[in-house]
Structure formats: structure tokens, C-alpha cells
Amino acid sequence: VLIEKFTGHKCSNCPEASREIDFLKELYGEQIISVAIHPGNLTEFTETDNNYTYDFTTEDGSIISEDMGASFLPLGTVNRINGGISNRCFTKDEWSTQIENLLYDNDGKPLPKKVEIDITTSFNELQKELAIIVNTNFIEMENTYKLSVIIIEDSIIAPQSDGAEYVANYEHNHIYRCAVNGIYGESINTKTGSLEWSNNYMMLFNTDHNSNWTDSWNNVNHCYVIAYIYNAETLVIEHAKKHRIINE
């Protein structure tokens, strides 16, 4: 299950949403993948000033937040299903119920996956060049699907409003950095009679992709590739996979 948490460094209630995600990950383990998106269109929560100097916003993130219905913070999508308090967005207290419905049937048995995703990465540290291979294998393919590949980053130390407290050295995790193959990805075109599909991607960590990736930036060991497959008609995500860029 992919949770897109819409958040902001000036959002005093947003750290509680992050703590809820931490709790859900303890409960469901690797079945939960989270992405933190700072919408540039909600400037009261995400703009920079003398106290909040780090800019987490991206143009992609603003488009996604508007399309998913993030009209206030914090909110989050859950596999981008419909029915939230604001379009496809749910409050943090609703996430666990939606996760249960996506993972288990009425008898509490795990629902079968329709597709598997495998990610391979190779990183050239000198050139800051990343090669990605994404392989997909559909158990069943009933609809038209698309694949999105994105980069997220952990362990960014920057200020955050947390309740009534200003935390100067807050650790920001799961930060949306860029899309590798377009904001909403690309269509999966399998060969006739085949349920397998793969593609290769190359990208450079430079300011063309994110203004924070300067020559002095050295946090790639805390970056991950996330690949997710979704129904092109309903936009609902079928499966997601997370992979560390630099393998340990």
C-alpha cells in the first residue's frame, strides 16, 4: 500500500501524521510504503522564510496534491482510492481502515497480488548517474496499467513545526524528490501473450531534477527508488515497491 502524505514544515499537526505512518509500518511492516509531498500551492504550510529555509516543494508535488484533492494538511492518499474526505485524500485516522480493506478480505485473509515488481539499481558516484531497471510480472492483467518511478529521500535535517514547538533539527523522511518517467508515469505495453514487462531508466542527480541536489549534496545513500503500478482508468494503485539506490 502506498501512502502519499501531504505535509509541510509549517504544519504543526503534520508530525502527528508522520508518527501515525511510523505506527502503521510497525503494524504492517514492508506492506506500507510512504511518500511525503510538500505542496507548493499551500504556501501557508510550505513556504520558506528566515526560520524555515529549506525548500521541500516540487512542481510535481504541487500538481499531484491538487489532482488528489489535498485542500488542507495533513492528508494522505491510500493507493489513490476514491472516497476520502477530500477527493482521494483521507485523514490520518482513516488510513488504517483503508489499508485493512486493501490488504485483507472480509475473512481476514490476505488478498492476492495482481502483479510483482522488481527494481535493480546501479549508481555511478563520480558522475552521480543512476541506472534503474524495473521488471514487472502480472499474475493477471485485466485492465490497462501505467508504471510510475519516483525518487524519495530520507534523513534531511531541517526545521519543522510540531504542535506548539519549533524543532530546529527535525528529521524529515520519505521526501518526494522527482519523477523518473513523468509525473504519472507511462503505459505498460506487454507483448501479446506475455504478462512480463521491463524498462531501463537513467537519471543524473543534479539541479535539473531537484534544486537541492547541488555539487555538495551527499545524501544519496539515504535515497530510494519507488515504482508503482496503477490502473490507468481508475488511477487506483495495484502494487508498489521500494528499493534503496545504494545497496547495502
PDB file of C-alpha atoms in Angstrom:
ATOM      1  CA  VAL A   1       0.000   0.000   0.000  1.00  0.00           C
ATOM      2  CA  LEU A   2       1.364   3.408  -0.977  1.00  0.00           C
ATOM      3  CA  ILE A   3       0.503   6.346   1.282  1.00  0.00           C
ATOM      4  CA  GLU A   4       1.158   9.787  -0.166  1.00  0.00           C
ATOM      5  CA  LYS A   5       1.255  12.096   2.846  1.00  0.00           C
ATOM      6  CA  PHE A   6       0.726  15.749   2.015  1.00  0.00           C
ATOM      7  CA  THR A   7       2.627  17.745   4.579  1.00  0.00           C
ATOM      8  CA  GLY A   8       4.508  20.970   5.280  1.00  0.00           C
ATOM      9  CA  HIS A   9       7.277  22.191   7.541  1.00  0.00           C
ATOM     10  CA  LYS A  10       4.971  24.905   8.942  1.00  0.00           C
ATOM     11  CA  CYS A  11       2.116  22.440   9.516  1.00  0.00           C
ATOM     12  CA  SER A  12       2.019  21.934  13.284  1.00  0.00           C
ATOM     13  CA  ASN A  13      -0.271  18.876  13.009  1.00  0.00           C
ATOM     14  CA  CYS A  14       1.783  17.133  10.323  1.00  0.00           C
ATOM     15  CA  PRO A  15       4.315  15.419  12.626  1.00  0.00           C
ATOM     16  CA  GLU A  16       1.400  13.540  14.205  1.00  0.00           C
ATOM     17  CA  ALA A  17       0.585  12.193  10.749  1.00  0.00           C
ATOM     18  CA  SER A  18       4.220  11.099  10.384  1.00  0.00           C
ATOM     19  CA  ARG A  19       4.031   9.312  13.714  1.00  0.00           C
ATOM     20  CA  GLU A  20       0.858   7.566  12.538  1.00  0.00           C
ATOM     21  CA  ILE A  21       2.731   6.304   9.486  1.00  0.00           C
ATOM     22  CA  ASP A  22       5.522   5.036  11.742  1.00  0.00           C
ATOM     23  CA  PHE A  23       2.896   3.164  13.777  1.00  0.00           C
ATOM     24  CA  LEU A  24       1.323   1.682  10.636  1.00  0.00           C
ATOM     25  CA  LYS A  25       4.732   0.498   9.431  1.00  0.00           C
ATOM     26  CA  GLU A  26       5.306  -1.217  12.759  1.00  0.00           C
ATOM     27  CA  LEU A  27       1.915  -2.887  12.337  1.00  0.00           C
ATOM     28  CA  TYR A  28       2.090  -3.847   8.667  1.00  0.00           C
ATOM     29  CA  GLY A  29       5.837  -3.872   8.035  1.00  0.00           C
ATOM     30  CA  GLU A  30       7.018  -3.669   4.441  1.00  0.00           C
ATOM     31  CA  GLN A  31       3.447  -3.756   3.176  1.00  0.00           C
ATOM     32  CA  ILE A  32       3.393   0.021   3.752  1.00  0.00           C
ATOM     33  CA  ILE A  33       5.393   2.471   1.622  1.00  0.00           C
ATOM     34  CA  SER A  34       5.117   6.189   2.324  1.00  0.00           C
ATOM     35  CA  VAL A  35       5.943   9.326   0.369  1.00  0.00           C
ATOM     36  CA  ALA A  36       5.915  12.815   1.887  1.00  0.00           C
ATOM     37  CA  ILE A  37       4.864  15.557  -0.526  1.00  0.00           C
ATOM     38  CA  HIS A  38       5.133  19.261   0.350  1.00  0.00           C
ATOM     39  CA  PRO A  39       2.588  21.058  -1.869  1.00  0.00           C
ATOM     40  CA  GLY A  40       3.874  24.391  -3.140  1.00  0.00           C
ATOM     41  CA  ASN A  41       0.312  25.581  -3.680  1.00  0.00           C
ATOM     42  CA  LEU A  42      -0.417  25.508   0.083  1.00  0.00           C
ATOM     43  CA  THR A  43       2.101  28.230   0.845  1.00  0.00           C
ATOM     44  CA  GLU A  44       0.958  28.874   4.420  1.00  0.00           C
ATOM     45  CA  PHE A  45       2.385  25.437   5.273  1.00  0.00           C
ATOM     46  CA  THR A  46       5.288  25.056   2.858  1.00  0.00           C
ATOM     47  CA  GLU A  47       6.818  28.430   2.010  1.00  0.00           C
ATOM     48  CA  THR A  48      10.331  29.344   3.158  1.00  0.00           C
ATOM     49  CA  ASP A  49      11.425  32.229   5.405  1.00  0.00           C
ATOM     50  CA  ASN A  50      14.199  33.036   7.878  1.00  0.00           C
ATOM     51  CA  ASN A  51      13.048  30.276  10.248  1.00  0.00           C
ATOM     52  CA  TYR A  52      12.180  27.676   7.592  1.00  0.00           C
ATOM     53  CA  THR A  53      14.877  27.998   4.970  1.00  0.00           C
ATOM     54  CA  TYR A  54      14.770  24.538   3.367  1.00  0.00           C
ATOM     55  CA  ASP A  55      12.504  24.292   0.308  1.00  0.00           C
ATOM     56  CA  PHE A  56      10.897  20.829   0.120  1.00  0.00           C
ATOM     57  CA  THR A  57       8.384  21.729  -2.596  1.00  0.00           C
ATOM     58  CA  THR A  58       8.477  20.481  -6.163  1.00  0.00           C
ATOM     59  CA  GLU A  59       6.368  21.353  -9.176  1.00  0.00           C
ATOM     60  CA  ASP A  60       5.380  17.690  -9.493  1.00  0.00           C
ATOM     61  CA  GLY A  61       4.298  17.558  -5.858  1.00  0.00           C
ATOM     62  CA  SER A  62       2.053  20.585  -6.270  1.00  0.00           C
ATOM     63  CA  ILE A  63       0.353  19.037  -9.304  1.00  0.00           C
ATOM     64  CA  ILE A  64      -0.180  15.710  -7.530  1.00  0.00           C
ATOM     65  CA  SER A  65      -1.575  17.383  -4.396  1.00  0.00           C
ATOM     66  CA  GLU A  66      -4.081  19.390  -6.428  1.00  0.00           C
ATOM     67  CA  ASP A  67      -5.123  16.389  -8.520  1.00  0.00           C
ATOM     68  CA  MET A  68      -5.595  14.187  -5.436  1.00  0.00           C
ATOM     69  CA  GLY A  69      -7.574  16.861  -3.552  1.00  0.00           C
ATOM     70  CA  ALA A  70      -5.177  17.962  -0.806  1.00  0.00           C
ATOM     71  CA  SER A  71      -7.062  21.105   0.170  1.00  0.00           C
ATOM     72  CA  PHE A  72      -5.590  21.236   3.690  1.00  0.00           C
ATOM     73  CA  LEU A  73      -2.864  19.488   5.697  1.00  0.00           C
ATOM     74  CA  PRO A  74      -2.184  16.843   6.774  1.00  0.00           C
ATOM     75  CA  LEU A  75      -3.969  14.498   4.412  1.00  0.00           C
ATOM     76  CA  GLY A  76      -2.919  11.381   2.545  1.00  0.00           C
ATOM     77  CA  THR A  77      -3.909   9.108  -0.287  1.00  0.00           C
ATOM     78  CA  VAL A  78      -4.084   5.350   0.264  1.00  0.00           C
ATOM     79  CA  ASN A  79      -3.307   3.664  -3.063  1.00  0.00           C
ATOM     80  CA  ARG A  80      -5.201   6.651  -4.512  1.00  0.00           C
ATOM     81  CA  ILE A  81      -8.581   5.060  -3.910  1.00  0.00           C
ATOM     82  CA  ASN A  82     -11.689   7.269  -4.013  1.00  0.00           C
ATOM     83  CA  GLY A  83     -13.920   8.162  -1.095  1.00  0.00           C
ATOM     84  CA  GLY A  84     -11.749  10.349   1.058  1.00  0.00           C
ATOM     85  CA  ILE A  85     -12.699  13.473   2.947  1.00  0.00           C
ATOM     86  CA  SER A  86     -11.308  15.473   0.021  1.00  0.00           C
ATOM     87  CA  ASN A  87     -11.370  13.624  -3.305  1.00  0.00           C
ATOM     88  CA  ARG A  88      -8.782  10.814  -2.919  1.00  0.00           C
ATOM     89  CA  CYS A  89      -7.325  12.164   0.345  1.00  0.00           C
ATOM     90  CA  PHE A  90      -8.040  10.716   3.783  1.00  0.00           C
ATOM     91  CA  THR A  91      -7.224  11.962   7.277  1.00  0.00           C
ATOM     92  CA  LYS A  92      -4.575  10.089   9.246  1.00  0.00           C
ATOM     93  CA  ASP A  93      -7.249   8.466  11.435  1.00  0.00           C
ATOM     94  CA  GLU A  94      -8.817   6.888   8.336  1.00  0.00           C
ATOM     95  CA  TRP A  95      -5.644   5.347   6.915  1.00  0.00           C
ATOM     96  CA  SER A  96      -5.663   2.119   8.920  1.00  0.00           C
ATOM     97  CA  THR A  97      -9.230   1.203   7.884  1.00  0.00           C
ATOM     98  CA  GLN A  98      -8.450   1.756   4.208  1.00  0.00           C
ATOM     99  CA  ILE A  99      -5.237  -0.268   4.495  1.00  0.00           C
ATOM    100  CA  GLU A 100      -7.125  -3.202   6.029  1.00  0.00           C
ATOM    101  CA  ASN A 101      -9.632  -3.118   3.165  1.00  0.00           C
ATOM    102  CA  LEU A 102      -6.835  -3.126   0.593  1.00  0.00           C
ATOM    103  CA  LEU A 103      -4.797  -5.920   2.153  1.00  0.00           C
ATOM    104  CA  TYR A 104      -7.414  -8.345   3.522  1.00  0.00           C
ATOM    105  CA  ASP A 105     -10.803  -9.772   2.595  1.00  0.00           C
ATOM    106  CA  ASN A 106     -13.838  -9.943   4.902  1.00  0.00           C
ATOM    107  CA  ASP A 107     -12.493 -13.127   6.491  1.00  0.00           C
ATOM    108  CA  GLY A 108      -9.145 -11.535   7.286  1.00  0.00           C
ATOM    109  CA  LYS A 109      -7.283 -13.445   4.590  1.00  0.00           C
ATOM    110  CA  PRO A 110      -4.621 -11.625   2.540  1.00  0.00           C
ATOM    111  CA  LEU A 111      -5.851 -10.506  -0.859  1.00  0.00           C
ATOM    112  CA  PRO A 112      -3.746 -11.877  -3.742  1.00  0.00           C
ATOM    113  CA  LYS A 113      -1.457  -9.581  -5.700  1.00  0.00           C
ATOM    114  CA  LYS A 114      -2.117  -8.993  -9.373  1.00  0.00           C
ATOM    115  CA  VAL A 115       1.474  -8.016 -10.170  1.00  0.00           C
ATOM    116  CA  GLU A 116       5.019  -8.266  -8.868  1.00  0.00           C
ATOM    117  CA  ILE A 117       7.659  -5.539  -9.230  1.00  0.00           C
ATOM    118  CA  ASP A 118      11.432  -5.955  -9.126  1.00  0.00           C
ATOM    119  CA  ILE A 119      13.844  -2.993  -9.073  1.00  0.00           C
ATOM    120  CA  THR A 120      17.577  -3.056  -9.806  1.00  0.00           C
ATOM    121  CA  THR A 121      19.827  -0.007  -9.423  1.00  0.00           C
ATOM    122  CA  SER A 122      23.405   0.905 -10.268  1.00  0.00           C
ATOM    123  CA  PHE A 123      24.869   4.239  -9.155  1.00  0.00           C
ATOM    124  CA  ASN A 124      27.957   5.971 -10.560  1.00  0.00           C
ATOM    125  CA  GLU A 125      29.149   8.056  -7.604  1.00  0.00           C
ATOM    126  CA  LEU A 126      31.625  10.101  -9.645  1.00  0.00           C
ATOM    127  CA  GLN A 127      29.059  11.174 -12.250  1.00  0.00           C
ATOM    128  CA  LYS A 128      26.091  10.994  -9.844  1.00  0.00           C
ATOM    129  CA  GLU A 129      24.355   8.933 -12.515  1.00  0.00           C
ATOM    130  CA  LEU A 130      21.689   6.399 -11.613  1.00  0.00           C
ATOM    131  CA  ALA A 131      20.670   3.438 -13.758  1.00  0.00           C
ATOM    132  CA  ILE A 132      17.337   1.795 -12.913  1.00  0.00           C
ATOM    133  CA  ILE A 133      15.788  -1.394 -14.246  1.00  0.00           C
ATOM    134  CA  VAL A 134      12.157  -2.098 -13.393  1.00  0.00           C
ATOM    135  CA  ASN A 135      10.738  -5.540 -14.149  1.00  0.00           C
ATOM    136  CA  THR A 136       7.043  -6.313 -13.766  1.00  0.00           C
ATOM    137  CA  ASN A 137       5.285  -9.645 -13.832  1.00  0.00           C
ATOM    138  CA  PHE A 138       1.499  -9.693 -13.900  1.00  0.00           C
ATOM    139  CA  ILE A 139      -0.290 -12.626 -12.330  1.00  0.00           C
ATOM    140  CA  GLU A 140      -3.385 -11.366 -14.114  1.00  0.00           C
ATOM    141  CA  MET A 141      -3.798  -8.370 -16.398  1.00  0.00           C
ATOM    142  CA  GLU A 142      -7.434  -7.358 -16.698  1.00  0.00           C
ATOM    143  CA  ASN A 143      -7.028  -3.631 -17.411  1.00  0.00           C
ATOM    144  CA  THR A 144      -4.717  -1.010 -18.851  1.00  0.00           C
ATOM    145  CA  TYR A 145      -1.933  -0.139 -16.422  1.00  0.00           C
ATOM    146  CA  LYS A 146       0.729   2.525 -16.014  1.00  0.00           C
ATOM    147  CA  LEU A 147       4.053   2.491 -14.205  1.00  0.00           C
ATOM    148  CA  SER A 148       5.431   5.442 -12.231  1.00  0.00           C
ATOM    149  CA  VAL A 149       9.004   5.604 -10.987  1.00  0.00           C
ATOM    150  CA  ILE A 150       9.985   8.251  -8.436  1.00  0.00           C
ATOM    151  CA  ILE A 151      12.861   9.151  -6.100  1.00  0.00           C
ATOM    152  CA  ILE A 152      12.437   9.849  -2.382  1.00  0.00           C
ATOM    153  CA  GLU A 153      14.965  10.947   0.239  1.00  0.00           C
ATOM    154  CA  ASP A 154      15.332  10.264   3.973  1.00  0.00           C
ATOM    155  CA  SER A 155      17.318  11.859   6.783  1.00  0.00           C
ATOM    156  CA  ILE A 156      17.036  15.525   5.848  1.00  0.00           C
ATOM    157  CA  ILE A 157      17.635  17.696   8.927  1.00  0.00           C
ATOM    158  CA  ALA A 158      15.673  20.938   8.780  1.00  0.00           C
ATOM    159  CA  PRO A 159      13.187  22.906  10.919  1.00  0.00           C
ATOM    160  CA  GLN A 160       9.629  21.693  11.497  1.00  0.00           C
ATOM    161  CA  SER A 161       6.659  22.992  13.449  1.00  0.00           C
ATOM    162  CA  ASP A 162       5.497  20.235  15.818  1.00  0.00           C
ATOM    163  CA  GLY A 163       2.444  21.226  17.831  1.00  0.00           C
ATOM    164  CA  ALA A 164       3.430  24.368  19.731  1.00  0.00           C
ATOM    165  CA  GLU A 165       7.139  23.608  19.331  1.00  0.00           C
ATOM    166  CA  TYR A 166       9.624  24.818  16.749  1.00  0.00           C
ATOM    167  CA  VAL A 167      12.053  21.929  16.146  1.00  0.00           C
ATOM    168  CA  ALA A 168      15.221  23.221  14.516  1.00  0.00           C
ATOM    169  CA  ASN A 169      16.790  19.791  13.873  1.00  0.00           C
ATOM    170  CA  TYR A 170      13.775  17.738  12.824  1.00  0.00           C
ATOM    171  CA  GLU A 171      14.455  14.650  10.706  1.00  0.00           C
ATOM    172  CA  HIS A 172      12.364  14.691   7.513  1.00  0.00           C
ATOM    173  CA  ASN A 173      11.883  11.320   5.818  1.00  0.00           C
ATOM    174  CA  HIS A 174      10.241   9.866   2.678  1.00  0.00           C
ATOM    175  CA  ILE A 175      10.524  13.234   0.892  1.00  0.00           C
ATOM    176  CA  TYR A 176       9.299  13.268  -2.721  1.00  0.00           C
ATOM    177  CA  ARG A 177      12.193  14.462  -4.870  1.00  0.00           C
ATOM    178  CA  CYS A 178      11.359  13.851  -8.524  1.00  0.00           C
ATOM    179  CA  ALA A 179       9.655  11.629 -11.052  1.00  0.00           C
ATOM    180  CA  VAL A 180      11.931   9.495 -13.211  1.00  0.00           C
ATOM    181  CA  ASN A 181       9.453   8.799 -16.031  1.00  0.00           C
ATOM    182  CA  GLY A 182       6.968  11.676 -15.793  1.00  0.00           C
ATOM    183  CA  ILE A 183       4.593  12.774 -13.039  1.00  0.00           C
ATOM    184  CA  TYR A 184       2.126   9.980 -13.789  1.00  0.00           C
ATOM    185  CA  GLY A 185       4.462   7.553 -15.493  1.00  0.00           C
ATOM    186  CA  GLU A 186       3.969   5.654 -18.706  1.00  0.00           C
ATOM    187  CA  SER A 187       1.742   2.951 -20.132  1.00  0.00           C
ATOM    188  CA  ILE A 188       2.768  -0.668 -19.727  1.00  0.00           C
ATOM    189  CA  ASN A 189       2.702  -2.355 -23.102  1.00  0.00           C
ATOM    190  CA  THR A 190       3.241  -6.089 -22.816  1.00  0.00           C
ATOM    191  CA  LYS A 191       3.845  -8.304 -25.798  1.00  0.00           C
ATOM    192  CA  THR A 192       0.890 -10.362 -26.984  1.00  0.00           C
ATOM    193  CA  GLY A 193       0.512 -13.392 -24.761  1.00  0.00           C
ATOM    194  CA  SER A 194       3.070 -12.139 -22.235  1.00  0.00           C
ATOM    195  CA  LEU A 195       2.456 -10.808 -18.732  1.00  0.00           C
ATOM    196  CA  GLU A 196       6.016  -9.570 -18.254  1.00  0.00           C
ATOM    197  CA  TRP A 197       7.318  -6.062 -18.959  1.00  0.00           C
ATOM    198  CA  SER A 198      10.545  -4.230 -18.201  1.00  0.00           C
ATOM    199  CA  ASN A 199      12.190  -0.892 -18.862  1.00  0.00           C
ATOM    200  CA  ASN A 200      15.502   0.876 -18.204  1.00  0.00           C
ATOM    201  CA  TYR A 201      15.934   4.437 -16.927  1.00  0.00           C
ATOM    202  CA  MET A 202      18.880   6.790 -16.475  1.00  0.00           C
ATOM    203  CA  MET A 203      18.971   9.994 -14.447  1.00  0.00           C
ATOM    204  CA  LEU A 204      21.537  12.404 -13.033  1.00  0.00           C
ATOM    205  CA  PHE A 205      21.308  13.841  -9.547  1.00  0.00           C
ATOM    206  CA  ASN A 206      21.571  17.495 -10.476  1.00  0.00           C
ATOM    207  CA  THR A 207      19.536  20.665 -10.146  1.00  0.00           C
ATOM    208  CA  ASP A 208      17.578  19.842 -13.292  1.00  0.00           C
ATOM    209  CA  HIS A 209      15.685  17.277 -11.214  1.00  0.00           C
ATOM    210  CA  ASN A 210      15.707  18.995  -7.821  1.00  0.00           C
ATOM    211  CA  SER A 211      17.181  22.308  -6.720  1.00  0.00           C
ATOM    212  CA  ASN A 212      18.600  20.715  -3.564  1.00  0.00           C
ATOM    213  CA  TRP A 213      20.856  18.311  -5.493  1.00  0.00           C
ATOM    214  CA  THR A 214      23.875  20.620  -5.628  1.00  0.00           C
ATOM    215  CA  ASP A 215      27.512  19.634  -6.144  1.00  0.00           C
ATOM    216  CA  SER A 216      27.945  19.413  -2.368  1.00  0.00           C
ATOM    217  CA  TRP A 217      24.887  17.204  -1.830  1.00  0.00           C
ATOM    218  CA  ASN A 218      25.996  13.823  -0.449  1.00  0.00           C
ATOM    219  CA  ASN A 219      22.852  12.130   0.850  1.00  0.00           C
ATOM    220  CA  VAL A 220      22.294   9.637  -1.963  1.00  0.00           C
ATOM    221  CA  ASN A 221      22.807   6.720   0.435  1.00  0.00           C
ATOM    222  CA  HIS A 222      19.508   7.793   2.022  1.00  0.00           C
ATOM    223  CA  CYS A 223      17.617   7.872  -1.289  1.00  0.00           C
ATOM    224  CA  TYR A 224      15.238   5.260  -2.663  1.00  0.00           C
ATOM    225  CA  VAL A 225      13.501   4.366  -5.892  1.00  0.00           C
ATOM    226  CA  ILE A 226       9.779   3.713  -5.631  1.00  0.00           C
ATOM    227  CA  ALA A 227       7.970   2.061  -8.535  1.00  0.00           C
ATOM    228  CA  TYR A 228       4.209   1.675  -8.507  1.00  0.00           C
ATOM    229  CA  ILE A 229       1.683   0.293 -10.970  1.00  0.00           C
ATOM    230  CA  TYR A 230      -1.818   1.695 -11.220  1.00  0.00           C
ATOM    231  CA  ASN A 231      -4.999   1.207 -13.203  1.00  0.00           C
ATOM    232  CA  ALA A 232      -4.945   3.801 -15.994  1.00  0.00           C
ATOM    233  CA  GLU A 233      -8.734   4.260 -15.856  1.00  0.00           C
ATOM    234  CA  THR A 234      -9.435   4.336 -12.103  1.00  0.00           C
ATOM    235  CA  LEU A 235      -5.970   5.645 -11.037  1.00  0.00           C
ATOM    236  CA  VAL A 236      -6.001   3.119  -8.168  1.00  0.00           C
ATOM    237  CA  ILE A 237      -2.568   1.709  -7.363  1.00  0.00           C
ATOM    238  CA  GLU A 238      -2.270  -2.072  -7.610  1.00  0.00           C
ATOM    239  CA  HIS A 239       1.207  -2.540  -6.174  1.00  0.00           C
ATOM    240  CA  ALA A 240       4.275  -0.563  -5.123  1.00  0.00           C
ATOM    241  CA  LYS A 241       7.906  -1.460  -4.464  1.00  0.00           C
ATOM    242  CA  LYS A 242      10.711   0.447  -2.716  1.00  0.00           C
ATOM    243  CA  HIS A 243      14.410  -0.078  -3.333  1.00  0.00           C
ATOM    244  CA  ARG A 244      17.469   1.636  -1.840  1.00  0.00           C
ATOM    245  CA  ILE A 245      19.578   3.320  -4.516  1.00  0.00           C
ATOM    246  CA  ILE A 246      22.899   2.283  -2.991  1.00  0.00           C
ATOM    247  CA  ASN A 247      22.571  -1.348  -1.966  1.00  0.00           C
ATOM    248  CA  GLU A 248      23.966  -2.277   1.414  1.00  0.00           C
TER     249      GLU A 248
END
